[in-house]
Amino acid sequence: MRIALDAMGTDAHPSPDVAGAVMAAKLFDDTIILVGDEQIIQNELAKHDITGLSIEIQHASEVVTMSDKPNEVLRGKKHSSMHVGTQMVANGEADALVTAGNTGAALAISMFSIKRIEGVKRPAITAVGKIAGNLVTIVDVGANTDTKLEWLQQFAQMGNVYAQQVLQINSPRVGLLANGSEDSKGDQLVRDAHPVFKGMPINFVGNVEPRDIFIGNVDVIVTDGYVGNILLKTFEATMSSVGTVLRNELTADWRSKLGAWLLRPYLRRGFRQLDPTQYGGAPLLGLNGIVIITHGGATAEVIRDSIGQAREAIQANVIEKTVHGLAQLNQESAE
């Protein structure tokens, strides 16, 4: 496989990007193409032993920053690492792209360069995380704030295909995110979607609440991008706040420090089970190519895991499976 990595993506680029790429090249024995300023990348690679590794560099003279507006980046910065990386996927020079850069820009550039799968109304940013031992997929978490019923149907089908083919979940349980499990709960869009989802070729388990994520009642959660983004950010903020509170309390005096020392391995294991970033990044479903987006603060380990996630999508032939799944949805809808 040939996987392109936006080496200028993270907030601390290119250090974690390059380190993660080296880790991935050692682990997976695939070709990793580092996209970005060639001299900067070479200087960073010199800090690592890359003997025998298949690592290439594709020069890109510009960088998309987190403050750049997607529409402006789409028209400008044509020589950015993000533009060059997506074009490599579009041209078949790379099998996938991984980036920790500006999410909005990545979505806009990917839609322009790689384009959507035929029939897909809107791509979706899809969060995948292992929560308390369960792999959970949330579609959409930010690409579409105002969503139509037809889009939600496609989100459900694309999320179902991804969970089944990439995450290897047999008959994924698909739920609609709502403020209650009753059929009558939710906003107008959710209430309209509920009976439609019942007739879809998926394992629909009805409305689900955020608590269902933590108790293993659902594998794929479908929602609009506005609600999904708030859900994801609330979860991340909660985990961060809990960590801060525990850290402060466990270092308050010598007794708490002693207790913290004794509990440290167990606390680490517990937090690892609730870390939404441990699986990797967020695939952009609905594109005619594989793009994985992770967060700007990604560590080398997260970059490595995101590359692994891209590999899984390539191996599962997720694009072809998505095309087939959407065709099945369209056929049954017509009937």
XYZ file of C-alpha atoms in Angstrom:
335
model
C 0.000 0.000 0.000
C 1.011 3.602 -0.565
C -0.378 5.937 2.078
C 0.163 9.689 1.908
C 0.571 11.608 5.163
C 0.188 15.364 5.445
C 3.450 15.933 7.307
C 2.488 19.553 8.039
C -0.847 18.683 9.622
C -0.420 18.627 13.405
C -0.093 21.710 15.566
C 3.509 20.692 16.306
C 4.367 19.608 12.746
C 6.372 17.920 11.488
C 7.716 16.168 14.595
C 4.731 13.971 15.585
C 3.741 13.499 11.937
C 7.146 12.173 10.916
C 7.583 10.112 14.094
C 4.163 8.519 13.560
C 5.001 7.786 9.932
C 8.237 6.058 10.929
C 6.377 3.984 13.525
C 3.771 3.025 10.923
C 6.389 2.118 8.313
C 8.073 -0.202 10.820
C 4.796 -1.761 11.954
C 2.991 -2.187 8.646
C 5.841 -2.458 6.125
C 3.981 -0.225 3.657
C 5.155 2.845 1.762
C 4.461 6.067 3.642
C 4.649 9.238 1.555
C 5.402 12.327 3.638
C 3.849 15.365 1.969
C 5.211 18.791 2.860
C 8.313 20.960 2.767
C 11.048 18.589 1.624
C 13.922 20.195 3.533
C 11.990 20.412 6.807
C 10.875 16.788 6.491
C 14.400 15.579 5.679
C 15.747 17.393 8.748
C 13.122 15.703 10.915
C 13.678 12.273 9.350
C 17.390 12.580 10.193
C 16.400 12.180 13.858
C 15.107 8.661 13.164
C 16.594 5.383 12.021
C 14.746 4.669 8.789
C 17.060 1.968 7.507
C 15.091 -0.469 5.361
C 11.870 1.523 5.631
C 9.823 2.520 2.594
C 9.401 6.242 3.224
C 9.138 8.801 0.431
C 8.837 12.586 0.385
C 6.506 14.566 -1.875
C 7.375 18.239 -1.775
C 4.653 20.797 -1.054
C 5.682 24.387 -0.485
C 2.612 25.693 1.381
C 0.853 24.834 4.645
C -2.843 25.022 5.494
C -3.202 26.498 8.983
C -6.016 25.946 11.474
C -7.111 29.569 11.040
C -7.429 29.311 7.244
C -10.980 29.431 5.924
C -11.928 26.374 3.824
C -13.217 28.346 0.823
C -10.120 30.523 0.730
C -7.831 27.494 0.974
C -9.772 25.782 -1.798
C -9.103 28.673 -4.167
C -5.631 29.441 -2.860
C -2.696 27.513 -1.436
C -2.817 25.089 -4.342
C 0.698 23.941 -3.410
C -0.181 23.094 0.183
C 0.543 19.645 1.615
C -3.200 19.068 1.932
C -3.874 19.943 -1.717
C -0.961 17.835 -2.955
C -1.927 14.867 -0.765
C -5.562 14.797 -1.889
C -4.512 15.128 -5.514
C -2.228 12.117 -5.104
C -5.236 10.072 -3.970
C -7.340 11.428 -6.842
C -4.622 10.518 -9.353
C -4.089 7.035 -7.931
C -0.563 7.867 -6.737
C -1.589 7.087 -3.164
C -4.206 4.688 -1.813
C -5.228 6.986 1.037
C -4.450 10.283 2.748
C -4.058 10.903 6.470
C -4.045 14.466 7.791
C -4.216 16.168 11.169
C -4.829 19.529 9.521
C -7.779 21.915 9.283
C -10.894 19.699 9.108
C -13.018 22.122 7.105
C -10.233 22.652 4.596
C -9.631 18.901 4.289
C -13.308 18.333 3.556
C -13.510 21.128 0.981
C -10.294 20.157 -0.800
C -11.180 16.453 -0.802
C -14.624 17.117 -2.282
C -12.997 19.192 -5.013
C -10.058 16.867 -5.807
C -11.239 13.360 -4.958
C -14.947 14.106 -5.423
C -17.929 12.261 -4.013
C -19.077 8.738 -4.767
C -21.769 8.961 -7.421
C -25.135 9.473 -5.770
C -23.770 10.659 -2.429
C -25.433 13.929 -1.473
C -23.015 14.953 1.261
C -19.854 13.346 2.685
C -19.808 12.829 6.449
C -17.050 13.160 9.022
C -17.163 9.919 10.938
C -15.759 9.576 14.451
C -14.573 6.102 15.401
C -13.545 5.305 18.959
C -13.156 2.375 21.305
C -15.219 3.208 24.374
C -15.111 0.759 27.297
C -14.046 -1.980 24.919
C -16.695 -1.293 22.265
C -15.963 0.199 18.844
C -18.455 3.000 18.213
C -18.937 4.933 14.963
C -20.686 8.321 14.937
C -21.892 9.771 11.634
C -21.822 12.856 11.145
C -19.636 14.852 13.571
C -19.239 18.140 11.777
C -19.455 18.126 7.992
C -23.150 19.048 7.699
C -24.870 21.280 10.237
C -28.205 21.463 8.424
C -29.087 17.928 7.361
C -31.876 16.497 5.233
C -33.608 13.159 5.695
C -32.060 11.687 2.549
C -28.614 12.611 3.828
C -29.263 10.892 7.162
C -30.262 7.746 5.294
C -26.971 7.780 3.432
C -25.045 8.462 6.658
C -26.663 5.386 8.189
C -25.820 3.193 5.222
C -22.244 4.458 4.926
C -21.667 4.066 8.666
C -23.139 0.579 8.533
C -20.821 -0.436 5.673
C -17.770 1.024 7.444
C -18.529 -0.701 10.754
C -19.200 -4.000 9.020
C -16.381 -4.072 6.480
C -13.596 -2.103 8.186
C -14.295 -2.620 11.886
C -15.424 -6.219 11.323
C -18.648 -5.864 13.335
C -21.192 -8.449 12.244
C -24.604 -6.815 11.712
C -23.764 -3.451 13.337
C -26.494 -2.011 15.556
C -27.479 1.346 14.064
C -29.233 3.949 16.193
C -30.608 7.465 15.754
C -29.265 9.921 18.335
C -32.174 11.468 20.245
C -33.160 12.790 23.662
C -34.988 9.571 24.505
C -35.439 6.020 23.291
C -39.137 6.429 22.475
C -40.136 6.705 18.813
C -41.742 10.086 19.496
C -38.543 11.695 20.849
C -36.149 13.898 18.915
C -36.492 16.931 16.687
C -38.572 16.871 13.503
C -35.724 15.401 11.450
C -35.247 12.494 13.881
C -38.980 11.838 14.103
C -39.219 11.779 10.306
C -36.165 9.540 10.026
C -37.281 6.920 12.539
C -39.935 5.162 10.424
C -37.748 5.454 7.314
C -34.798 3.800 9.085
C -37.039 0.892 10.061
C -37.430 0.032 6.392
C -33.751 0.268 5.531
C -31.502 -2.790 4.975
C -29.667 -2.207 8.265
C -29.911 -3.510 11.825
C -31.789 -0.471 13.153
C -32.190 -0.515 16.950
C -34.222 2.701 17.248
C -33.455 5.924 19.068
C -30.392 5.961 21.311
C -29.078 8.375 23.920
C -25.447 9.294 24.670
C -25.415 6.824 27.576
C -25.846 3.977 25.088
C -22.324 4.683 23.846
C -20.882 3.764 27.225
C -22.929 0.644 27.928
C -22.439 -1.028 24.566
C -25.983 -0.793 23.205
C -25.089 0.595 19.779
C -22.320 0.301 17.171
C -23.251 3.115 14.752
C -24.856 6.384 15.856
C -26.449 8.540 13.161
C -26.989 12.257 13.681
C -26.619 15.594 11.935
C -23.218 17.247 11.976
C -24.209 19.988 14.408
C -25.411 17.659 17.156
C -22.674 15.117 16.429
C -19.949 17.742 16.729
C -21.318 18.971 20.062
C -21.562 15.382 21.318
C -17.945 14.681 20.390
C -16.589 17.932 21.835
C -18.604 17.524 25.033
C -17.181 14.041 25.506
C -13.620 15.241 24.885
C -14.062 18.211 27.248
C -15.557 15.978 29.951
C -12.642 13.553 29.766
C -10.179 16.433 29.953
C -11.970 17.984 32.953
C -12.182 14.677 34.812
C -8.471 14.155 34.251
C -7.663 17.632 35.586
C -9.831 17.197 38.686
C -8.313 13.794 39.473
C -4.794 15.085 38.916
C -5.358 18.018 41.279
C -6.968 15.863 43.969
C -4.376 13.100 43.756
C -1.497 15.539 44.219
C -3.051 17.650 46.987
C -0.988 16.160 49.865
C 1.355 13.290 50.627
C -1.485 10.853 51.381
C -3.196 11.488 48.061
C 0.171 11.294 46.269
C 0.807 7.894 47.840
C -2.659 6.741 46.785
C -2.082 8.081 43.285
C 1.201 6.162 43.038
C -0.555 2.940 44.022
C -3.501 3.536 41.680
C -1.546 4.885 38.704
C -1.516 1.712 36.537
C -5.237 1.138 37.139
C -6.142 4.756 36.422
C -4.179 4.638 33.182
C -5.985 1.490 32.096
C -9.333 3.058 32.938
C -8.666 6.280 31.057
C -7.349 4.332 28.089
C -10.727 2.628 27.793
C -12.413 6.040 27.600
C -9.920 7.733 25.283
C -11.762 8.554 22.030
C -8.507 9.204 20.147
C -6.919 5.806 20.677
C -8.381 4.216 17.570
C -7.044 6.833 15.190
C -8.850 9.425 13.104
C -12.177 10.211 11.481
C -12.784 8.832 7.974
C -14.529 11.107 5.478
C -17.241 8.792 4.227
C -18.872 9.404 0.868
C -15.712 10.413 -0.966
C -14.429 8.449 -3.941
C -11.176 7.870 -2.074
C -9.967 7.240 1.467
C -9.212 10.274 3.637
C -8.623 9.995 7.386
C -8.676 13.159 9.494
C -7.280 13.292 13.018
C -6.951 16.193 15.447
C -4.252 18.850 15.422
C -2.924 17.792 18.814
C -2.320 14.235 17.612
C 0.692 12.413 19.032
C 2.965 10.168 17.010
C 0.971 7.195 18.282
C -2.301 8.693 17.024
C -0.715 9.371 13.623
C 0.485 5.757 13.511
C -2.977 4.463 14.409
C -4.624 6.742 11.838
C -2.363 5.296 9.162
C -3.388 1.846 10.387
C -7.014 2.904 10.084
C -6.393 3.954 6.481
C -4.837 0.533 5.808
C -7.922 -1.213 7.174
C -10.176 0.824 4.903
C -8.015 -0.011 1.891
C -7.927 -3.722 2.746
C -11.715 -3.784 3.227
C -12.253 -2.160 -0.173
C -14.561 0.253 1.607
C -15.213 2.496 -1.405
C -16.596 -0.337 -3.545
C -18.586 -1.698 -0.589
C -20.068 1.749 0.047
C -21.081 2.072 -3.594
C -22.791 -1.316 -3.376
C -24.508 -0.435 -0.086
C -25.861 2.851 -1.420
C -27.088 1.134 -4.601
C -28.963 -1.364 -2.436
C -30.472 1.503 -0.441
C -31.560 3.298 -3.604
C -33.072 0.119 -5.051
C -35.098 -0.662 -1.928
C -36.183 2.971 -1.625
C -37.468 2.857 -5.222
C -39.432 -0.278 -4.484
